[in-house]
Tab-separated table of C-alpha atoms and ligand atoms in Angstrom:
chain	number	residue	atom	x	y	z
F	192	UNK	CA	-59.092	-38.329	153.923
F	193	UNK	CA	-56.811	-36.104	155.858
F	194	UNK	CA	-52.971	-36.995	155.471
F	195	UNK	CA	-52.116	-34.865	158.016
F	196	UNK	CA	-54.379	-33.169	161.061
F	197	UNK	CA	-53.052	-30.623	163.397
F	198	UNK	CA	-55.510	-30.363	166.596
F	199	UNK	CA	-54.211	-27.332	169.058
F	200	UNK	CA	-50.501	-28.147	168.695
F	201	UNK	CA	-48.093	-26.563	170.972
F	202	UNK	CA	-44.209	-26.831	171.404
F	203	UNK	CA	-41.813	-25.761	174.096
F	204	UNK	CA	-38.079	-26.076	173.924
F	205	UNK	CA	-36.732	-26.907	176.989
F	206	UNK	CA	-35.353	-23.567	177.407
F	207	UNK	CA	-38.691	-21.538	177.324
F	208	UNK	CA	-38.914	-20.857	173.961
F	209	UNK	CA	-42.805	-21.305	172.641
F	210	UNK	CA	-41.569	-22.278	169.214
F	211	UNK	CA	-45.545	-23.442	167.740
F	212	UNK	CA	-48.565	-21.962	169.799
F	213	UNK	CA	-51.547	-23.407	168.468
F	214	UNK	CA	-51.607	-24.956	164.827
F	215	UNK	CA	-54.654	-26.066	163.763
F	216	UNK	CA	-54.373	-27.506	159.941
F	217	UNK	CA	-55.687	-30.276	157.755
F	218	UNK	CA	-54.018	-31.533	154.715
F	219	UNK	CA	-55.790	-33.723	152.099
F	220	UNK	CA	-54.253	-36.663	150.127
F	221	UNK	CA	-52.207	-35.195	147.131
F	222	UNK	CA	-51.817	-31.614	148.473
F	223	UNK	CA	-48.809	-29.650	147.763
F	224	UNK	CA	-48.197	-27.272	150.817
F	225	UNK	CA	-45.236	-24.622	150.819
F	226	UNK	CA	-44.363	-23.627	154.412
F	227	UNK	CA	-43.029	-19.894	154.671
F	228	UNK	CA	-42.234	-17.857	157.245
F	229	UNK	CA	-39.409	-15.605	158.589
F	230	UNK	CA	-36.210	-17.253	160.248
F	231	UNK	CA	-37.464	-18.392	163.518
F	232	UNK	CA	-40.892	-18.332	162.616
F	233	UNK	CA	-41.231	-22.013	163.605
F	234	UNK	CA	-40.946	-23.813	159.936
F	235	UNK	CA	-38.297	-26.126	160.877
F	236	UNK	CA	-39.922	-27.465	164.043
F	237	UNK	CA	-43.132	-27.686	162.392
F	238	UNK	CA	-41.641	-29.811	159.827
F	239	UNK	CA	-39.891	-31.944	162.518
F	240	UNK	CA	-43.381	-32.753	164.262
F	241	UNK	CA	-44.906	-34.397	161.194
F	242	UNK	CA	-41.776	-36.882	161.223
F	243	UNK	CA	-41.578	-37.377	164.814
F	244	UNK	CA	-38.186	-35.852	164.823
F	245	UNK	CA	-39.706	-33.522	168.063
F	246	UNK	CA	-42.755	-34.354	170.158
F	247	UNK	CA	-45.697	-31.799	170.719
F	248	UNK	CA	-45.767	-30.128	174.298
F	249	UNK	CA	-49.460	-30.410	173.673
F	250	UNK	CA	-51.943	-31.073	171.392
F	251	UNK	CA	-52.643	-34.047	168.596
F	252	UNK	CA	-50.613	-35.004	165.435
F	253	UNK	CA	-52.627	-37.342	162.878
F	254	UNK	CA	-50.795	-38.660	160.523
F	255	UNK	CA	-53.083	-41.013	158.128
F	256	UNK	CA	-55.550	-41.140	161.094
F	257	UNK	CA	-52.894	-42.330	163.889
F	258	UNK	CA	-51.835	-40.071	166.743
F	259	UNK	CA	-48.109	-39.719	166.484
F	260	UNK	CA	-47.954	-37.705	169.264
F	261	UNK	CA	-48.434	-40.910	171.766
F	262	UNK	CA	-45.989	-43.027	169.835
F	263	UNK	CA	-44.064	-45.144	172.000
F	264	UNK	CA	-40.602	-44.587	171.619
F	265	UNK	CA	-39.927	-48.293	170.205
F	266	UNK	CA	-42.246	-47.404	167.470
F	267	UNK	CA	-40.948	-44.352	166.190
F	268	UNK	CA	-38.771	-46.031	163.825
F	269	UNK	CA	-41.059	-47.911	162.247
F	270	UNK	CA	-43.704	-44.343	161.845
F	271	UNK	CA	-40.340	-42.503	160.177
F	272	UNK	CA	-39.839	-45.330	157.339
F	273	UNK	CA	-43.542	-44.346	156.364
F	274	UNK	CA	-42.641	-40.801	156.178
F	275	UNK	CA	-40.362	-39.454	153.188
F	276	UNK	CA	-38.157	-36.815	154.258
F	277	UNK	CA	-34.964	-34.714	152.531
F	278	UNK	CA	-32.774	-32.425	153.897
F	279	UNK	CA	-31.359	-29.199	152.546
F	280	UNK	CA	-28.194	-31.424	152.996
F	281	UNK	CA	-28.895	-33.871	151.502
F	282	UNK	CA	-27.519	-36.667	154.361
F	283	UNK	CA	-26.439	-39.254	151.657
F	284	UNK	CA	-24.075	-41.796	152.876
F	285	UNK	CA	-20.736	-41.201	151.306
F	286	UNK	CA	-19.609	-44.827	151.178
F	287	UNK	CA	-22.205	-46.011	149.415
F	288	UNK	CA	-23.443	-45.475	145.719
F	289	UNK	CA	-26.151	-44.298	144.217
F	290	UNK	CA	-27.955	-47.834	144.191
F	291	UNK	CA	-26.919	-48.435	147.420
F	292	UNK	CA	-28.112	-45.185	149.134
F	293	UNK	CA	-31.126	-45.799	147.726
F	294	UNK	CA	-31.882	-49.365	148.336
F	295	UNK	CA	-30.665	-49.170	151.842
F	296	UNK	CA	-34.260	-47.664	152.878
F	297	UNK	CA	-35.799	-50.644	151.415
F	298	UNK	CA	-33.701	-53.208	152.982
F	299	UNK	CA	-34.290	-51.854	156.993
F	300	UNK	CA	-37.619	-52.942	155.894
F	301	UNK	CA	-36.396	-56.159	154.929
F	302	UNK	CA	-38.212	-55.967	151.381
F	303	UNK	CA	-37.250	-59.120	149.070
F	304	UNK	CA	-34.325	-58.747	146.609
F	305	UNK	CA	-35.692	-58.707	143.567
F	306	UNK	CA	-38.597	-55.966	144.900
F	307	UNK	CA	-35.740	-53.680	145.863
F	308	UNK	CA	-34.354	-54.161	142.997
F	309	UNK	CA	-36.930	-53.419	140.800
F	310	UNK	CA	-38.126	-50.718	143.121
F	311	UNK	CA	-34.721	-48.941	143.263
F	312	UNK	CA	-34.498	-48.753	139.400
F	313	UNK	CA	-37.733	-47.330	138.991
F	314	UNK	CA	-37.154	-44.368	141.492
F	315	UNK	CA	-33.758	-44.067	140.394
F	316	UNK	CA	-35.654	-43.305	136.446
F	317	UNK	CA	-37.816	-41.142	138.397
F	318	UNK	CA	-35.412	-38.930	139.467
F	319	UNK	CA	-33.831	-39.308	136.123
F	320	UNK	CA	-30.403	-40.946	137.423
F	321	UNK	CA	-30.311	-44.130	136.861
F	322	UNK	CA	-27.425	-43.987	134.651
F	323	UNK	CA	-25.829	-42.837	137.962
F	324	UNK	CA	-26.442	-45.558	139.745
F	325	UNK	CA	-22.778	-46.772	140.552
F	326	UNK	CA	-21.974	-43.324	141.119
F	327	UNK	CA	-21.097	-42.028	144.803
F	328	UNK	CA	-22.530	-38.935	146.281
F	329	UNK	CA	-19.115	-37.037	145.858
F	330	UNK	CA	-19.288	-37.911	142.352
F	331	UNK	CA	-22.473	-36.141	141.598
F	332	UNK	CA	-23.460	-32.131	141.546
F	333	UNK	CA	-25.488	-30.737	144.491
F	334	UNK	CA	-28.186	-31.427	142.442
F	335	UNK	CA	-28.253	-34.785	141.754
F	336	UNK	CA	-27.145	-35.943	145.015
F	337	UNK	CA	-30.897	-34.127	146.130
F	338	UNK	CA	-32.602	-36.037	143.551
F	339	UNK	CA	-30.749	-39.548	145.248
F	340	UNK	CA	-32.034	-38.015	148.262
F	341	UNK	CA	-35.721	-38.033	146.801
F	342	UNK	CA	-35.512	-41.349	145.384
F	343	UNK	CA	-34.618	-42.834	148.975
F	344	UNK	CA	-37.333	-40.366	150.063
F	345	UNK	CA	-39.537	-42.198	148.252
F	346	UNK	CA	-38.735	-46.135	147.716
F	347	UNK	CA	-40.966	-46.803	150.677
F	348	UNK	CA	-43.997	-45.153	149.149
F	349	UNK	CA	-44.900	-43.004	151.868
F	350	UNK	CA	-48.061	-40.860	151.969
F	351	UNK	CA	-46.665	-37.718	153.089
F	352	UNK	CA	-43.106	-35.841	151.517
F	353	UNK	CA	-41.572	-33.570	154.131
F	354	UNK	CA	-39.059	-31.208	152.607
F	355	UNK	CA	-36.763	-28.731	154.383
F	356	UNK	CA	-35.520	-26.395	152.133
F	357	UNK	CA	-34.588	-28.955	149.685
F	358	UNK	CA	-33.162	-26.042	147.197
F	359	UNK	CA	-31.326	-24.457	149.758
F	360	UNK	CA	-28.100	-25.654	148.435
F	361	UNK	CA	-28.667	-25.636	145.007
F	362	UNK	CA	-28.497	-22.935	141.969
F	363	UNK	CA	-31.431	-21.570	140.481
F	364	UNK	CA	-31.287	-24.093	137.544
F	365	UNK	CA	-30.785	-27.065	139.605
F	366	UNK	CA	-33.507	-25.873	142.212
F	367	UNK	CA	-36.415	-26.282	138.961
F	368	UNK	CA	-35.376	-29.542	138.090
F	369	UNK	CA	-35.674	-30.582	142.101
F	370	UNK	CA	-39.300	-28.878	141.392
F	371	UNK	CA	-39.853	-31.043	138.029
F	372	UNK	CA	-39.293	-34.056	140.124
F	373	UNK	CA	-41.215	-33.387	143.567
F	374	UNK	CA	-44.135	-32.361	140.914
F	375	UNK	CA	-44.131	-36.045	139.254
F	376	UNK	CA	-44.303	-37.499	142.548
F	377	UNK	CA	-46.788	-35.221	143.777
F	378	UNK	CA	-48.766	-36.303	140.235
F	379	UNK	CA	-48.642	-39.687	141.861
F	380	UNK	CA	-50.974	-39.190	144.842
F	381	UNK	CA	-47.520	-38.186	147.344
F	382	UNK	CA	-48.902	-35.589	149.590
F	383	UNK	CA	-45.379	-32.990	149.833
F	384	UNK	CA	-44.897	-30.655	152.397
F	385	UNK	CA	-42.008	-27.813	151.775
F	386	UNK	CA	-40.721	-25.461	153.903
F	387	UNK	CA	-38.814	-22.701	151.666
F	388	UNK	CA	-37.324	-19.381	151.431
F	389	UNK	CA	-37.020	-19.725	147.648
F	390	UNK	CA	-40.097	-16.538	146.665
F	391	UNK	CA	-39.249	-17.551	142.930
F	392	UNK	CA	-39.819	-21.059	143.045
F	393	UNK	CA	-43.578	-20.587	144.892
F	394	UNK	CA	-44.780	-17.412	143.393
F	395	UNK	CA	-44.051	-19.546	139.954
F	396	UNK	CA	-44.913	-23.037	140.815
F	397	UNK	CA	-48.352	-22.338	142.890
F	398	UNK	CA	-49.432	-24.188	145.799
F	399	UNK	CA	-51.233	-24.101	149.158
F	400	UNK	CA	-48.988	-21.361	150.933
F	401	UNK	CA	-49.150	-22.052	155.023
F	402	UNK	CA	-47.044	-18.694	156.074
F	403	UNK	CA	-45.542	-19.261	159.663
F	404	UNK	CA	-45.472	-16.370	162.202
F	405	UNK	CA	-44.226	-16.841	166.150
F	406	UNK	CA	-45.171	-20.160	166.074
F	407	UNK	CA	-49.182	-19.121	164.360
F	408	UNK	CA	-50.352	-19.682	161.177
F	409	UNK	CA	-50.520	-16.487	160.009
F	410	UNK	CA	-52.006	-17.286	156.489
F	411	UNK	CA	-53.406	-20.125	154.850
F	412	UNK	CA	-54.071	-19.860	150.765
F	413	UNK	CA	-55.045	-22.078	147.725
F	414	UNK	CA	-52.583	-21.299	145.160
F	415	UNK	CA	-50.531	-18.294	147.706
F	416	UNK	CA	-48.003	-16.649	146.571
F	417	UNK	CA	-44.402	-16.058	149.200
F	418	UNK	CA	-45.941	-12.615	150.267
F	419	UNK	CA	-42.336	-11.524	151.513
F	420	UNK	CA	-39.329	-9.466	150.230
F	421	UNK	CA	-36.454	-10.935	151.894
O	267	ADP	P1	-37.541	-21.500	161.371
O	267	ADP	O1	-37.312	-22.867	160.812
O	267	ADP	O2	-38.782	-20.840	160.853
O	267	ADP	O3	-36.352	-20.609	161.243
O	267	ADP	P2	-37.391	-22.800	163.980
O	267	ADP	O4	-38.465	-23.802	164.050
O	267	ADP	O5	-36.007	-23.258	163.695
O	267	ADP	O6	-37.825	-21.652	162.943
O	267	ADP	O7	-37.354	-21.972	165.339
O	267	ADP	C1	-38.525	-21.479	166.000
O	267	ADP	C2	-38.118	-20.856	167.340
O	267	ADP	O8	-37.648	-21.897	168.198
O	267	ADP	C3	-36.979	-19.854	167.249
O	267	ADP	O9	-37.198	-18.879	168.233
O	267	ADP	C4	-35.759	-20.668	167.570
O	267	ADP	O10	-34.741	-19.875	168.111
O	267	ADP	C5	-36.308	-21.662	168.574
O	267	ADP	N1	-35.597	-22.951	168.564
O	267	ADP	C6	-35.409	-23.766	167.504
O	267	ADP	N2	-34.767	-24.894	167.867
O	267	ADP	C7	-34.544	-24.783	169.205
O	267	ADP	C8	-33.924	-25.628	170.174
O	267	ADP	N3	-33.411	-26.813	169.862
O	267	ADP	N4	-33.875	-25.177	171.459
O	267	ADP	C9	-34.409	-23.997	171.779
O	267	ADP	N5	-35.015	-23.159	170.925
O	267	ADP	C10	-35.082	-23.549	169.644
O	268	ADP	P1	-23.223	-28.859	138.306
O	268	ADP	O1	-22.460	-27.793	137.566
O	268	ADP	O2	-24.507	-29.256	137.654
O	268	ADP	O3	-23.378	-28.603	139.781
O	268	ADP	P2	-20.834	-30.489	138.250
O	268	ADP	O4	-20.095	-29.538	137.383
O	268	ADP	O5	-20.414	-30.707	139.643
O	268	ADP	O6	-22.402	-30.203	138.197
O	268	ADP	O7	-20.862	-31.909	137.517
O	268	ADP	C1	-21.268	-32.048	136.186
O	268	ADP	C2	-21.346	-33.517	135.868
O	268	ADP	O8	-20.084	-34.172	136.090
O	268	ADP	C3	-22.337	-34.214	136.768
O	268	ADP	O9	-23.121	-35.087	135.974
O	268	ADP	C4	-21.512	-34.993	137.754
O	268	ADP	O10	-22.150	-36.209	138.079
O	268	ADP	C5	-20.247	-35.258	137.012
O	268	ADP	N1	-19.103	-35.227	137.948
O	268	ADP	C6	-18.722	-34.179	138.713
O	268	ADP	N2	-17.636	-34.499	139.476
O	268	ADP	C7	-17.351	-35.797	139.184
O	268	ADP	C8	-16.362	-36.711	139.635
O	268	ADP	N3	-15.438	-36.388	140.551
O	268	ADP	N4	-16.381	-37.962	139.129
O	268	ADP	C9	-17.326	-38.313	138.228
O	268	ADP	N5	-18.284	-37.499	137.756
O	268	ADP	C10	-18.304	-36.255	138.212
């Protein structure tokens, strides 16, 4: 039942720095977590571990009951198109439009044409833009070019949502509707991991709160508020 377990995880960079000492966690099908933490408190390499994106220096990373940690390297593409993830940036590709962008992720997985067709419409009405679909990115506010960014996130259907400060970029307005959306998907059994900085957004909206200190879990609460003042 756990999405995601965290046994004794550890990470050095290669220059020294002991950016995670020893995260224990389990997350449950259909949890929302928020990830806090000061800058440099480790959020952004914790993130990167459920992904794959960085491998631990130690310990064991379940993710739907397989140890990514041992992945071979051939197989890490395959784990990352099971794993949603957007980007503060958004990292749409400008030459493409809106369909496009979005049924790219379904063709690497060489899904049938008329399934990623009907699959890219109904994430595209999701996300509430389907009337943008022959849009391009730099035709579309910040906002809307993160809510492409969720529907590609999500075409796949992956278990887990990994989110690095998806409102970063955005306005306060925008940064709610972002919320509306991640809260339908989240309605739809999509376990979503967030790492944020926005206090408004998870003092409002409440959550799990995993707060991120050196590298340590620090705090761990059911419905948490941001518990900072920066
Ligand atoms: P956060 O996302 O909370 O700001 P990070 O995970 O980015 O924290 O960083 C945690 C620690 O690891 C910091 O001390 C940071 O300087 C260090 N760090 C991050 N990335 C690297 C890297 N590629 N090489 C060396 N040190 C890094
Ligand atoms: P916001 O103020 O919400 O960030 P913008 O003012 O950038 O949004 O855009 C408002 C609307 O105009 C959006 O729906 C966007 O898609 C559309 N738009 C913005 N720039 C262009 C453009 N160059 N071509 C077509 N549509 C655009």
């Amino acid at each position: 039942e756990d999405v995601i377990l965290m046994e004794n995880v550890w990470k050095a960079y290669p220059n020294g720095v002991m950016a995670l000492n020893g995260i224990d966690l389990s997350v449950k099908q259909g949890e929302f977590v928020y990830i806090v933490g000061p800058s440099g408190a480790g959020k952004s390499t914790f993130i990167k571990m459920i992904f794959r994106e960085l491998k631990p220096t130690r310990g064991k990373i379940f993710i739907n009951n397989k140890n990514i940690a041992n992945l071979r390297e051939r197989q890490v593409p395959y784990f990352r198109r099971k794993i949603g993830v957007v980007f503060q940036d958004f990292r749409l590709l400008p030459k493409l439009t809106v369909y496009e962008n979005v049924a790219f992720a379904l063709e690497v997985i060489e899904e049938h044409p008329r399934q990623i067709k009907r699959r890219v419409m109904e994430v595209l009405d999701l996300v509430g833009l389907k009337h943008k679909m022959r849009s391009f990115p730099d035709q579309l506010s910040g906002g809307e070019q993160q809510r492409v960014s969720i529907a590609r996130s999500i075409c796949n259907r992956p278990p887990v949502l990994i989110a690095d400060e998806p409102t970063g970029n955005l306005d306060p307005e925008t940064s709610w509707q972002i919320m509306d959306v991640f809260k339908r998907i989240n309605e739809q059994g999509t376990t979503i991991v967030m790492a944020t900085h926005n206090r408004d957004i998870v003092n409002k909206i409440r959550h799990r709160v995993l707060a991120l200190e050196g590298g340590m879990i620090v705090r761990d609460q059911q419905e948490g508020d941001y518990g900072y003042e920066d």
